[in-house]
Amino acid sequence: MTTHAPGATARRYLMCEPTFYTVSYEINPWMHKDQPTETALAVQQWRRLRDTYLDLGHTVERIDPIPGLPDMVYAANGATVVDGIVYSARFRYPERQPEGPAYQKWFADRGFVTHTAARINEGEGDMLVVGRLVLAGTGFRTERSAHAEAQELFGHPVISLELVDPHYYHLDTALAVISSDPADPQVAYYPAAFSAGSRAVLEQLFPDALLATERDAQALGLNIVSDGQHVVHAPGAVDLAAKLRERGYDTIAVDTSELLKGGGGAKCCTLEIRS
Ligand code: ARG
């Protein structure tokens, strides 16, 4: 069994400052229109998250927020980028649909080859790269047929996983990639968020996976960002953080409580650009 973190590799992230953040519609069980949000606090927490990445030596690119798109802060949903190829997002709910072309334009303007999705998919929210594989969620947002579209585009095996609990509506709320090292891929996940068949698949693929507790999951504790050594997580992911430290990872708690009101955490705010 692996007991060591493989070590950090420099990452390139895309983020969107939550200038227009609020909860004005409800498309997941965490969102409550009646609960007040504090945009200034969201911005402050977001900047702290960005500074954490910069301090770790990563590159953070920025996309301009657009008024009327309060969920644009959740950059992970904007696209999936593998080997420099951009698979654009196509959102399920009308409230978020303009985000897909906005993110696609950001990439096209910078010379990336972008592919306009034919199928509904919510970017890295439902597509997580681990080694040579792409793990892909379905059940609430991304269509299963998008998994096939992504496989054809990227030429990497895409493994479909069925989400069954509406609180964990995107794969990145239920499963975290801790190490994407192809020689030693490592994940953490919350078993109750998956169908029985998908749990069996995860057990076969990742017998050493870290299993999150209900307490971790309820803090959106799986919504974490790892560079192979440092793991940025919500302060509430207490059990998972302890298990990560046992395996030699350095855990960094960053409070994203204001962004949790929209149903997201650190990973949701972070789109990885893989060249
Ligand atoms: N309010 C957003 C939605 O429901 C939150 C998205 C969170 N992003 C993520 N990658 N899980 O679509």
Tab-separated table of C-alpha atoms and ligand atoms in Angstrom:
chain	number	residue	atom	x	y	z
A	1	MET	CA	0.000	0.000	0.000
A	2	THR	CA	1.188	3.474	-0.808
A	3	THR	CA	2.133	5.534	2.195
A	4	HIS	CA	3.867	8.438	0.504
A	5	ALA	CA	2.693	11.471	-1.318
A	6	PRO	CA	4.388	11.458	-4.743
A	7	GLY	CA	5.515	15.105	-4.441
A	8	ALA	CA	4.273	18.396	-5.807
A	9	THR	CA	4.203	19.294	-9.479
A	10	ALA	CA	3.601	22.874	-10.670
A	11	ARG	CA	0.039	23.486	-11.810
A	12	ARG	CA	-1.716	26.042	-13.978
A	13	TYR	CA	-5.163	27.020	-12.737
A	14	LEU	CA	-7.943	29.204	-14.074
A	15	MET	CA	-10.084	31.099	-11.555
A	16	CYS	CA	-12.898	33.669	-11.612
A	17	GLU	CA	-13.196	36.275	-8.851
A	18	PRO	CA	-16.690	36.213	-7.272
A	19	THR	CA	-17.388	39.907	-7.948
A	20	PHE	CA	-21.051	39.181	-8.739
A	21	TYR	CA	-21.492	36.267	-6.335
A	22	THR	CA	-24.885	35.699	-4.744
A	23	VAL	CA	-27.459	32.920	-4.485
A	24	SER	CA	-30.360	34.058	-6.677
A	25	TYR	CA	-31.620	30.642	-7.812
A	26	GLU	CA	-31.584	27.116	-6.402
A	27	ILE	CA	-30.168	24.278	-8.502
A	28	ASN	CA	-28.643	22.136	-5.762
A	29	PRO	CA	-29.666	21.376	-2.144
A	30	TRP	CA	-26.995	23.684	-0.670
A	31	MET	CA	-28.459	26.809	-2.293
A	32	HIS	CA	-31.115	28.830	-0.430
A	33	LYS	CA	-32.237	32.073	-2.019
A	34	ASP	CA	-33.523	33.345	1.346
A	35	GLN	CA	-30.196	32.921	3.117
A	36	PRO	CA	-28.176	36.133	2.794
A	37	THR	CA	-24.791	36.043	1.075
A	38	GLU	CA	-21.911	38.418	1.588
A	39	THR	CA	-20.119	39.087	-1.679
A	40	ALA	CA	-17.208	40.886	0.030
A	41	LEU	CA	-16.556	37.856	2.218
A	42	ALA	CA	-16.736	35.534	-0.778
A	43	VAL	CA	-14.131	37.704	-2.521
A	44	GLN	CA	-11.917	37.698	0.566
A	45	GLN	CA	-12.070	33.879	0.872
A	46	TRP	CA	-11.491	33.459	-2.859
A	47	ARG	CA	-8.407	35.703	-2.750
A	48	ARG	CA	-7.019	33.708	0.136
A	49	LEU	CA	-7.503	30.532	-1.921
A	50	ARG	CA	-5.767	32.106	-4.940
A	51	ASP	CA	-2.881	33.340	-2.745
A	52	THR	CA	-2.503	29.837	-1.305
A	53	TYR	CA	-1.929	28.471	-4.825
A	54	LEU	CA	0.488	31.296	-5.659
A	55	ASP	CA	2.446	30.686	-2.441
A	56	LEU	CA	2.754	27.020	-3.447
A	57	GLY	CA	4.351	28.138	-6.719
A	58	HIS	CA	1.393	27.487	-9.020
A	59	THR	CA	0.230	29.741	-11.852
A	60	VAL	CA	-3.234	31.262	-11.561
A	61	GLU	CA	-4.888	32.616	-14.712
A	62	ARG	CA	-8.015	34.754	-14.455
A	63	ILE	CA	-11.224	35.003	-16.383
A	64	ASP	CA	-13.324	38.150	-15.964
A	65	PRO	CA	-16.578	37.603	-14.066
A	66	ILE	CA	-19.772	38.507	-15.928
A	67	PRO	CA	-22.674	40.297	-14.195
A	68	GLY	CA	-25.727	38.046	-13.878
A	69	LEU	CA	-23.656	34.839	-13.757
A	70	PRO	CA	-23.139	34.421	-9.988
A	71	ASP	CA	-21.984	30.790	-10.306
A	72	MET	CA	-19.155	31.731	-12.657
A	73	VAL	CA	-16.850	31.654	-9.625
A	74	TYR	CA	-17.054	27.839	-9.866
A	75	ALA	CA	-14.477	27.758	-12.644
A	76	ALA	CA	-14.104	23.973	-12.491
A	77	ASN	CA	-17.412	23.728	-14.323
A	78	GLY	CA	-16.213	25.897	-17.232
A	79	ALA	CA	-14.445	23.199	-19.274
A	80	THR	CA	-12.254	20.106	-19.049
A	81	VAL	CA	-8.704	20.520	-20.323
A	82	VAL	CA	-6.566	17.449	-21.013
A	83	ASP	CA	-3.332	17.463	-23.044
A	84	GLY	CA	-4.088	21.069	-24.019
A	85	ILE	CA	-7.432	20.069	-25.603
A	86	VAL	CA	-10.456	21.971	-24.313
A	87	TYR	CA	-13.792	20.169	-24.062
A	88	SER	CA	-16.257	22.979	-23.497
A	89	ALA	CA	-18.975	22.826	-20.881
A	90	ARG	CA	-22.654	22.687	-21.777
A	91	PHE	CA	-24.689	23.368	-18.662
A	92	ARG	CA	-27.876	21.617	-17.665
A	93	TYR	CA	-29.695	24.615	-16.169
A	94	PRO	CA	-30.504	27.760	-18.182
A	95	GLU	CA	-29.171	29.989	-15.382
A	96	ARG	CA	-25.642	28.762	-16.036
A	97	GLN	CA	-25.751	28.118	-19.781
A	98	PRO	CA	-23.974	31.354	-20.863
A	99	GLU	CA	-20.928	30.298	-18.821
A	100	GLY	CA	-20.017	27.560	-21.325
A	101	PRO	CA	-19.319	29.903	-24.269
A	102	ALA	CA	-17.661	32.465	-21.944
A	103	TYR	CA	-15.092	29.936	-20.760
A	104	GLN	CA	-14.687	28.497	-24.263
A	105	LYS	CA	-13.917	31.983	-25.591
A	106	TRP	CA	-11.289	32.503	-22.896
A	107	PHE	CA	-9.452	29.421	-24.133
A	108	ALA	CA	-9.957	30.148	-27.850
A	109	ASP	CA	-8.615	33.690	-27.385
A	110	ARG	CA	-5.431	32.176	-25.988
A	111	GLY	CA	-4.875	29.800	-28.882
A	112	PHE	CA	-6.251	26.593	-27.404
A	113	VAL	CA	-7.998	24.075	-29.645
A	114	THR	CA	-11.533	24.009	-28.253
A	115	HIS	CA	-14.278	21.499	-28.902
A	116	THR	CA	-17.904	22.599	-28.628
A	117	ALA	CA	-19.760	19.947	-26.647
A	118	ALA	CA	-22.739	18.227	-28.233
A	119	ARG	CA	-23.720	16.720	-24.882
A	120	ILE	CA	-24.559	18.236	-21.530
A	121	ASN	CA	-21.482	18.262	-19.331
A	122	GLU	CA	-20.392	20.492	-16.478
A	123	GLY	CA	-16.656	20.457	-17.055
A	124	GLU	CA	-14.290	19.303	-14.371
A	125	GLY	CA	-17.139	19.313	-11.920
A	126	ASP	CA	-17.937	15.899	-13.389
A	127	MET	CA	-14.658	14.932	-15.083
A	128	LEU	CA	-11.621	14.233	-12.956
A	129	VAL	CA	-8.316	13.233	-14.465
A	130	VAL	CA	-6.400	10.627	-12.510
A	131	GLY	CA	-3.301	9.256	-14.199
A	132	ARG	CA	-4.301	8.060	-17.687
A	133	LEU	CA	-7.970	7.795	-16.731
A	134	VAL	CA	-10.787	10.276	-16.679
A	135	LEU	CA	-13.373	9.560	-13.989
A	136	ALA	CA	-16.730	10.952	-15.085
A	137	GLY	CA	-19.829	11.547	-13.004
A	138	THR	CA	-23.437	11.321	-14.109
A	139	GLY	CA	-26.827	11.191	-12.403
A	140	PHE	CA	-27.556	14.861	-11.786
A	141	ARG	CA	-25.779	17.104	-14.283
A	142	THR	CA	-23.477	15.578	-16.905
A	143	GLU	CA	-25.078	13.203	-19.407
A	144	ARG	CA	-23.594	9.746	-19.720
A	145	SER	CA	-23.259	10.313	-23.472
A	146	ALA	CA	-20.858	13.176	-22.685
A	147	HIS	CA	-18.487	10.599	-21.218
A	148	ALA	CA	-18.255	8.926	-24.628
A	149	GLU	CA	-17.795	12.318	-26.273
A	150	ALA	CA	-14.913	13.114	-23.910
A	151	GLN	CA	-13.297	9.722	-24.480
A	152	GLU	CA	-13.361	10.208	-28.246
A	153	LEU	CA	-11.926	13.714	-27.907
A	154	PHE	CA	-9.161	13.029	-25.395
A	155	GLY	CA	-8.296	9.451	-26.294
A	156	HIS	CA	-8.116	8.498	-22.640
A	157	PRO	CA	-10.305	5.835	-21.040
A	158	VAL	CA	-13.316	7.446	-19.398
A	159	ILE	CA	-14.882	5.604	-16.472
A	160	SER	CA	-18.557	6.399	-15.837
A	161	LEU	CA	-19.625	6.737	-12.206
A	162	GLU	CA	-23.220	7.140	-11.084
A	163	LEU	CA	-23.981	9.689	-8.349
A	164	VAL	CA	-27.077	8.968	-6.247
A	165	ASP	CA	-27.285	11.651	-3.525
A	166	PRO	CA	-28.396	15.136	-4.677
A	167	HIS	CA	-26.066	16.803	-2.139
A	168	TYR	CA	-23.187	15.325	-4.143
A	169	TYR	CA	-24.471	16.351	-7.537
A	170	HIS	CA	-21.072	16.801	-9.191
A	171	LEU	CA	-18.343	14.184	-9.071
A	172	ASP	CA	-15.930	16.670	-7.475
A	173	THR	CA	-18.188	16.884	-4.414
A	174	ALA	CA	-17.912	13.112	-3.858
A	175	LEU	CA	-14.439	12.169	-5.075
A	176	ALA	CA	-11.059	13.867	-4.938
A	177	VAL	CA	-7.921	13.164	-6.922
A	178	ILE	CA	-5.061	13.202	-4.442
A	179	SER	CA	-2.359	12.048	-6.839
A	180	SER	CA	-2.667	12.026	-10.604
A	181	ASP	CA	0.757	10.420	-10.984
A	182	PRO	CA	0.131	7.688	-13.626
A	183	ALA	CA	2.522	5.391	-11.747
A	184	ASP	CA	0.582	5.748	-8.525
A	185	PRO	CA	-2.844	7.354	-8.889
A	186	GLN	CA	-4.635	8.008	-5.595
A	187	VAL	CA	-8.160	9.153	-4.830
A	188	ALA	CA	-10.418	9.797	-1.852
A	189	TYR	CA	-14.176	9.385	-2.044
A	190	TYR	CA	-17.414	9.196	-0.090
A	191	PRO	CA	-18.902	5.763	-0.834
A	192	ALA	CA	-22.527	6.654	-0.009
A	193	ALA	CA	-22.591	9.190	-2.848
A	194	PHE	CA	-22.245	6.416	-5.462
A	195	SER	CA	-24.433	3.621	-6.804
A	196	ALA	CA	-23.490	0.079	-5.760
A	197	GLY	CA	-22.049	-0.677	-9.194
A	198	SER	CA	-19.933	2.465	-9.196
A	199	ARG	CA	-18.658	1.697	-5.691
A	200	ALA	CA	-17.561	-1.727	-6.927
A	201	VAL	CA	-15.731	-0.091	-9.860
A	202	LEU	CA	-13.961	2.334	-7.520
A	203	GLU	CA	-12.942	-0.513	-5.206
A	204	GLN	CA	-11.397	-2.371	-8.148
A	205	LEU	CA	-9.588	0.632	-9.579
A	206	PHE	CA	-8.442	2.140	-6.290
A	207	PRO	CA	-8.148	-0.502	-3.572
A	208	ASP	CA	-6.024	1.916	-1.485
A	209	ALA	CA	-8.425	4.853	-1.748
A	210	LEU	CA	-9.001	7.041	1.270
A	211	LEU	CA	-12.624	6.839	2.356
A	212	ALA	CA	-14.203	10.047	3.563
A	213	THR	CA	-16.623	10.069	6.474
A	214	GLU	CA	-20.097	11.589	6.456
A	215	ARG	CA	-18.656	14.519	8.425
A	216	ASP	CA	-16.053	15.142	5.716
A	217	ALA	CA	-18.609	14.887	2.941
A	218	GLN	CA	-21.088	17.248	4.628
A	219	ALA	CA	-18.416	19.946	4.819
A	220	LEU	CA	-17.851	19.430	1.057
A	221	GLY	CA	-14.553	18.101	2.297
A	222	LEU	CA	-13.937	16.122	-0.880
A	223	ASN	CA	-13.905	19.292	-2.900
A	224	ILE	CA	-10.152	19.583	-2.536
A	225	VAL	CA	-7.201	20.567	-4.673
A	226	SER	CA	-4.000	18.531	-4.521
A	227	ASP	CA	-0.708	19.202	-6.286
A	228	GLY	CA	0.638	15.796	-5.314
A	229	GLN	CA	2.006	17.000	-1.981
A	230	HIS	CA	-0.112	19.872	-0.680
A	231	VAL	CA	-3.836	19.380	-0.288
A	232	VAL	CA	-6.054	22.437	0.036
A	233	HIS	CA	-9.292	21.544	1.795
A	234	ALA	CA	-12.263	22.917	3.718
A	235	PRO	CA	-11.606	23.233	7.474
A	236	GLY	CA	-14.495	20.825	8.149
A	237	ALA	CA	-12.767	17.914	6.381
A	238	VAL	CA	-11.262	16.861	9.698
A	239	ASP	CA	-11.202	13.077	9.272
A	240	LEU	CA	-9.963	13.190	5.706
A	241	ALA	CA	-7.209	15.684	6.544
A	242	ALA	CA	-5.919	13.370	9.295
A	243	LYS	CA	-5.839	10.425	6.870
A	244	LEU	CA	-4.024	12.537	4.274
A	245	ARG	CA	-1.364	13.529	6.792
A	246	GLU	CA	-0.870	9.850	7.667
A	247	ARG	CA	-0.032	9.282	4.007
A	248	GLY	CA	2.520	12.069	4.016
A	249	TYR	CA	0.514	14.886	2.450
A	250	ASP	CA	0.671	18.443	3.754
A	251	THR	CA	-2.862	19.625	4.438
A	252	ILE	CA	-3.818	23.288	4.151
A	253	ALA	CA	-7.255	24.314	5.456
A	254	VAL	CA	-8.765	27.270	3.613
A	255	ASP	CA	-12.171	28.570	4.662
A	256	THR	CA	-14.590	28.781	1.722
A	257	SER	CA	-17.766	28.905	3.845
A	258	GLU	CA	-19.327	31.740	1.856
A	259	LEU	CA	-18.872	29.845	-1.403
A	260	LEU	CA	-20.404	26.771	0.223
A	261	LYS	CA	-23.736	28.608	0.160
A	262	GLY	CA	-23.711	28.106	-3.609
A	263	GLY	CA	-22.761	24.466	-3.168
A	264	GLY	CA	-19.050	24.736	-3.894
A	265	GLY	CA	-15.618	24.667	-2.313
A	266	ALA	CA	-11.958	25.022	-3.279
A	267	LYS	CA	-12.019	22.549	-6.162
A	268	CYS	CA	-15.157	24.069	-7.666
A	269	CYS	CA	-13.344	27.406	-7.857
A	270	THR	CA	-10.340	25.901	-9.628
A	271	LEU	CA	-10.087	24.696	-13.225
A	272	GLU	CA	-6.831	22.929	-14.019
A	273	ILE	CA	-5.244	23.690	-17.383
A	274	ARG	CA	-3.309	20.570	-18.361
A	275	SER	CA	-0.898	20.986	-21.267
B	1	ARG	N1	-24.184	26.574	-7.703
B	1	ARG	C1	-23.347	25.764	-8.573
B	1	ARG	C2	-24.205	24.714	-9.241
B	1	ARG	O1	-25.036	24.153	-8.611
B	1	ARG	C3	-22.229	25.161	-7.794
B	1	ARG	C4	-21.210	24.488	-8.664
B	1	ARG	C5	-20.122	23.847	-7.877
B	1	ARG	N2	-19.082	23.424	-8.709
B	1	ARG	C6	-18.505	22.215	-8.694
B	1	ARG	N3	-17.474	22.008	-9.455
B	1	ARG	N4	-18.996	21.241	-7.988
B	1	ARG	O2	-24.045	24.420	-10.411
